[in-house]
Each structure stands twice: as structure tokens, then as C-alpha cells.
């Protein structure tokens, strides 16, 4: 059934359909309406879950960590400085291998204070060991939440479902709301590998020494290094799990898409734009405009940012003359993080083949600066013949 | 007016229900076969009584561009005093329509490049039994009279669905009366 | 030999002596119980067991009298500190013979 709702409601409905049983969150714009919706569902009895109001984002994730350790399917959501305040627990959740799903409603981080959209918040959490999925519209938001629980629970790694604040969170558009039966067919009840039980007390995530040790049973137990290695190893294999999730989702829901890259008019394109989130949909309009001028361009929206689908990206970009990376965040002191990751993937897979494309990095929409489609098209057109600047160029900057 | 892709900008005040009205029109448009409808409120600065904007794009195909409307076909103004506070016709296409709630006479306005449609929706809504100041459903009637876009039957159905637990009949009555009484310029 | 097949992906420890190895050899002082002061011993029924509750190494039994597993007791002295009737005293290990140390 198609409904017209905003992106936050799409996320909330996804969480409800996934039967999350513990929700803990602290309100922050533009995430607030999402958690308000969930508290409404719980209050009205539409959702059998414990809604735990907390005094901070740090506590929100701490509650989720505890509940997930006890075997509950949990949910939280945040934005910007809330995510940064949570940062210590963000690292903890992945090291503890808990399949938590968290929506990050992308917003600029302070200082200065700004409540509008960019993606600096989630990009700054790139190296925390979480899986990161980016959404371009409401259908992708609700579908990503549902897939996220399946993937997270398969690999015991937490997932951030990221979507642009306001541009998606507060904008209304139609999307297909799946029924409970379909979601239940896709997502079985959560059966954790291990859940803390009062009858079998244990210390979880206790101090590890630099080297391995014998446990109480006399078995050789991991130390920190082994535990962290396994996180990395299983993050890499998550790419295969994500592909399985997509296949399974398509069979049950009848909606199919590439698990990693959503391509538009790329097959015969010489120049391809790459980005994360709703911006890649707006770029489709630029692609259409440039195609009318006879310029062969396309756009790729990256769905998975971590683990980074390097092989898929390099494969998709092989033979392209130039790549233009549009980002709403950057690694201050260098360039957009996605641009650096892309360069690394292309070096790994295409170096020596004589087919390395030129790469231009544009920074757009920082702190919610309106991104005019005409401006995007203009910058895109300028970069179709190759790099125009080594340093990233900021679109719409008024200096 | 091109009926394949329509851009409507709503000007109201925080709390007047412009977003709800736009949502009702969006839902009627989607039902009538417009696959692309996107309604984006102004972000972050909405406070009760302050001027707010909502943009509604309606298209036969899925909309990928979520950026703000720059050149609307129609502007809907829920309070005539906003004409003095905000440049409501900013970017409005030549020959575009202004749908205005005003107690003033139709003849007292003159827009050279635009077509005016007006009615005293504030009074009409009270007449329909709504509390003073609830004008959003009345505006939908005026908009339909000015554009003849979606049909009153469908709009009434969508209004009554949206307000199913909040005086659905009074809201739809306001839209009906507004439709009858709206004057549309040439 | 590595930990590839270890049953957990995380750091996980169950209660029981020995998680830190045979820590009995670390001891400088040994807890010694005076049964005439110990509450469960005096009443001959399950009571108090503060020593059992507080022992961080879980080497004190919940029995009458409470017994200390000297193979793992590190001699931290928390039991002596917490005992409400001062029934436990920490005694220099040097005072015990080699056989006693086993």
C-alpha cells in the first residue's frame, strides 16, 4: 500500500514492522519526529516495545547496548552533536558485536551551531566499525531499516541507516508500506548467538590483556587484537551478506536494486558523478540536462559506505574518463572522505591498467546551504573533461 | 498551465495548517495518477504565527529533485497580510496563479502578470462551523476553483480522510463553500 | 596455537576461579576465619555471607563455615575488611609451613 509521509515516519514504520522490542533515544532536530512517532506507537499499544526515555544520547546507546546484550532487538536514532556525544558508546557497540540499528538523520555538526543538513556527522563515524547505509528517498529508508536488522543480526555488527535531515526527514513523498506478513517472512525473530541471562552470570567485554589468555574453562580466549581483527574480517564479508539480503528482499518484496551502487545512465557515460544520499537523485536531473546537450554523463549513488564496496565501485567505473565526487562532508585538512576512499579503490583495482579516471571533488550543501540543480549541473559540466582543481571546490560558497 | 509538472508554493503562518493542506492536495494528486508528489515544508524555523512556506511539486513521473521551488506555477496565500511581509510572488511564472484568502474585495487587487483567485476563507470557514482561523481546508476549495486540477469529489474524499477524527464534514463543507465563492480573474 | 575457533567473538568471562591463572601464589597474607565470631557459624544457619558476596575472585564458598580456595585466593583482604564481626584476619604467609601453602 502506498502512503504519503515524511522520511522520519518511513523510518519509524520500518522499526515498528521489524518488531524492535527496546527503543531508547534522546530527541535532537531533525531526528525528533522519528522517535516521537515510535513513542506514540508504544503508548497507543500499536507496538509491543519498551520505550526508554534517557537523559542523553550516550545513555540512549548505553541502554541499547545493555538490552541488545540481553537478546532484545533494539533501536535508537540521533543526529549531529547527539551522535558525537554518543561516540564512545558507538565504538563500544561494534566491539561488543551487537546488532543494533540506528538511524542517523544527517545534520551539520557544531561549531557554529547549525541544525540543517550535511553529512559530517555520520561520515565522522566512518572508522567506528559500524556498517553505514545511505538512503536517497523514503522507499530506501524503510527498506534499509528492514534489511539492516537482517544483515546486522547475521553478522553481529551494528548498522547506521543514514538519511538527509529535512531534505528527506521532513519532506513528504509516496512510498510503498509493506504489510506485517511480508516483513515477518523476511525478518525472523531475533535469535542472538549469545544473550546474557541471570541464571548464567558473565562479564561482557571485560578488560583484555595485550596477549591471549586461558579462560575459566581452560580454553585459549581471544585478546583485544583477535577481537578487533574478527570485526574487520566480518565487516569485509558483510558485503556478501548484503548481497544475500538484497536477493532475499527482492524475492519477498518484489523490489530489486543493486546492493551497493544505484546507477543512472552510466552504461555509455564517459563521466560519472558519485555521491551519498538524496544528492545523487538530484544529480539525475543534472545528468538529464547534460545528456540533452550531448554530454555523456551518469550518476552513481553509493548505498553502502562501510564496509566500502571497493571492488564493485572500481568495476563500475572501469573505462570511465572522469569521476566527479559530490560530498556533503569532508576530512578537514585534506578532501572529502569518499574521494579518498574512491582513489584508494581505483588504485587497488585499476592501477597499471592505464584506465585510471581523473577525479574531481566538489563539496556541497554544507550546513544546509541550498543546492540549486542549475549550480550542480554547471559544476558537473565543468568537470566532465577532467579535474579542474586539486583542492575540493565548494559549490555555492559566497566568500 | 502545464499539467504534467506543477509547482505550488504555500505561504501561511506557523500553526495555520498549510502543511496539512498541501499534504491533502499531494495525496489527491497521487491518487489521481501523479506518480511524483513531493511536499517539503520550510525547515527549521517554523514557529506559531511566523511566516512559513511549504512547497508542493506534482509530476506525472517520480521526482528526483527535492530542492526548493524557484519558479512556482501557483502560490497559495493563507493570510492576505503576508503580502506585506513576504514577497509571495517571488519567482512566480508569468501568468501564474495567486490563490488568496482575503476579506478585501477582489477588485481591490491588481496583479499585472498574474491571475488572482480570492475569497474570504476566514469567514467561510467560520460559516462552515470551524474555529476562527482554521482556513486550510477552505484554501483547497479555492485552489481547485482556480486550477480545475484534481476535481472536488476527490479532494473532499481526501480532506475527510485526513480529518477523519477532527470534524471531517465541517472541513469538507468549508472547501465546498470556498469552491463556490472563489472569484477567479482572467 | 590460536583462538580462531574460540566460541565467542568478544571478550567474555564467566564467574569461577582461574580466569586470571593460579593466583594463589600472589598472596602475601592469607585470610583466616575465627568461627567463634563468624555469624553463620555461631547461628549454624545460612546468614550474612558478606565475605562470599564481596570476594572479587569468587573463591569463598557459601557454606558453614565459609571456605577459601587458597589455590586462587590472591590475599586481597576485602573479605577481612568487609566482615561485620571482624571474624577474618589477614595473616602473614610466612607464618604457614610449606605444606599449608599447597
XYZ file of N, CA and C in Angstrom, chain A residues 2-5 29 115-116 136-137 165-168 170-175 264 278 281-285 370-374, chain B residues 19 23 25-31 34-46 57 62-68 70:
186
model
N 0.592 2.187 -0.914
C 1.371 3.420 -0.949
C 0.782 4.444 0.019
N 1.653 5.080 0.761
C 1.213 6.178 1.612
C 2.124 7.374 1.346
N 1.619 8.564 1.721
C 2.445 9.764 1.587
C 2.808 10.218 2.991
N 4.064 10.128 3.309
C 4.509 10.515 4.649
C 5.911 11.105 4.548
N 16.872 17.649 16.846
C 16.474 18.018 15.493
C 17.543 17.565 14.497
N 21.402 23.551 12.480
C 20.514 22.386 12.603
C 20.214 21.750 11.247
N 20.771 22.315 10.168
C 20.384 21.859 8.840
C 21.259 20.721 8.346
N 18.413 7.461 -0.439
C 18.160 8.583 -1.347
C 16.694 8.987 -1.393
N 15.795 8.115 -0.905
C 14.386 8.507 -0.816
C 13.709 7.683 0.290
N 18.863 14.987 6.725
C 17.946 15.741 7.573
C 17.127 16.717 6.748
N 15.884 16.916 7.112
C 14.933 17.812 6.435
C 14.650 17.385 5.008
N 15.704 17.354 4.165
C 15.510 17.067 2.741
C 14.759 15.742 2.587
N 15.080 14.758 3.441
C 14.304 13.522 3.456
C 13.462 13.408 4.732
N 11.936 15.479 6.703
C 10.730 16.295 6.864
C 9.920 16.453 5.570
N 10.421 15.886 4.495
C 9.734 16.017 3.211
C 8.779 14.844 3.024
N 7.609 15.148 2.480
C 6.595 14.115 2.261
C 6.683 13.607 0.827
N 6.627 12.296 0.676
C 6.549 11.717 -0.674
C 5.928 10.324 -0.554
N 5.416 9.804 -1.645
C 4.795 8.482 -1.561
C 5.834 7.370 -1.486
N 5.493 6.325 -0.745
C 6.332 5.119 -0.741
C 5.447 3.926 -0.404
N 22.620 5.418 -12.663
C 21.666 6.048 -13.567
C 22.402 6.535 -14.815
N 20.467 11.748 -0.867
C 19.482 12.367 -1.755
C 20.136 13.199 -2.868
N 20.146 11.685 -6.232
C 18.897 11.737 -7.012
C 18.758 13.087 -7.702
N 19.133 14.132 -6.980
C 19.087 15.463 -7.601
C 20.028 15.505 -8.810
N 21.161 14.812 -8.687
C 22.132 14.784 -9.788
C 21.570 14.114 -11.040
N 20.530 13.268 -10.868
C 19.898 12.661 -12.051
C 19.309 13.740 -12.956
N 18.798 14.801 -12.325
C 18.222 15.895 -13.105
C 19.340 16.583 -13.891
N 21.351 25.740 0.383
C 20.548 25.219 -0.723
C 21.446 24.775 -1.868
N 21.168 23.595 -2.386
C 21.910 23.128 -3.557
C 20.998 23.313 -4.760
N 21.293 24.317 -5.572
C 20.464 24.564 -6.752
C 20.885 23.582 -7.845
N 19.879 22.983 -8.477
C 20.183 21.991 -9.504
C 20.989 22.613 -10.644
N 20.694 23.864 -10.972
C 21.449 24.540 -12.035
C 22.930 24.653 -11.678
N 0.778 22.978 5.874
C 1.410 21.693 5.569
C 0.347 20.614 5.382
N -0.461 18.534 2.091
C -0.412 17.073 2.148
C -1.696 16.461 1.554
N -3.604 17.840 -0.763
C -3.540 18.009 -2.217
C -2.559 16.986 -2.814
N -1.452 16.767 -2.110
C -0.457 15.790 -2.581
C -1.096 14.414 -2.678
N -1.840 14.070 -1.653
C -2.432 12.754 -1.620
C -3.501 12.585 -2.707
N -4.285 13.665 -2.963
C -5.277 13.618 -4.044
C -4.579 13.498 -5.403
N -3.476 14.235 -5.565
C -2.749 14.193 -6.836
C -2.198 12.787 -7.083
N -1.649 12.185 -6.028
C -1.081 10.836 -6.170
C -2.168 9.834 -6.548
N -3.328 9.955 -5.872
C -4.457 9.062 -6.155
C -4.918 9.212 -7.600
N -0.775 11.072 -10.492
C 0.528 11.741 -10.499
C 1.475 10.897 -9.642
N 2.419 10.197 -10.285
C 3.312 9.309 -9.533
C 4.321 10.068 -8.682
N 4.615 11.268 -9.106
C 5.586 12.054 -8.355
C 4.910 13.167 -7.591
N 4.900 13.071 -6.274
C 4.459 14.198 -5.452
C 5.478 14.371 -4.333
N 5.920 15.594 -4.161
C 6.884 15.871 -3.096
C 6.448 17.145 -2.400
N 6.285 17.051 -1.078
C 5.872 18.218 -0.316
C 6.950 18.494 0.723
N 7.563 19.661 0.605
C 8.672 19.984 1.508
C 8.383 21.265 2.280
N 8.202 21.159 3.590
C 7.985 22.362 4.399
C 9.282 23.163 4.540
N 9.153 24.456 4.883
C 10.386 25.185 5.220
C 10.954 24.532 6.462
N 12.245 24.497 6.503
C 12.893 23.685 7.507
C 13.437 24.499 8.667
N 13.094 24.105 9.838
C 13.833 24.557 10.999
C 13.372 25.842 11.644
N 12.610 26.666 10.926
C 12.271 27.961 11.507
C 10.772 28.115 11.730
N 10.047 26.994 11.722
C 8.610 27.117 11.857
C 8.229 27.395 13.314
N 5.445 19.827 -5.192
C 5.691 19.536 -6.602
C 4.834 18.341 -6.993
N 8.129 10.097 -11.237
C 8.821 10.246 -9.947
C 9.723 11.485 -9.954
N 9.707 12.201 -8.836
C 10.506 13.427 -8.722
C 11.822 13.113 -8.013
N 12.915 13.477 -8.647
C 14.234 13.233 -8.056
C 14.860 14.499 -7.477
N 14.335 15.626 -7.883
C 14.898 16.901 -7.437
C 14.096 17.420 -6.244
N 14.694 17.343 -5.054
C 13.985 17.773 -3.849
C 14.355 19.199 -3.452
N 15.062 19.903 -4.330
C 15.468 21.269 -3.989
C 14.242 22.186 -3.997
N 14.336 23.321 -3.301
C 13.167 24.198 -3.166
C 12.668 24.704 -4.518
N 11.757 27.188 -7.237
C 12.230 28.541 -7.568
C 11.247 29.289 -8.455
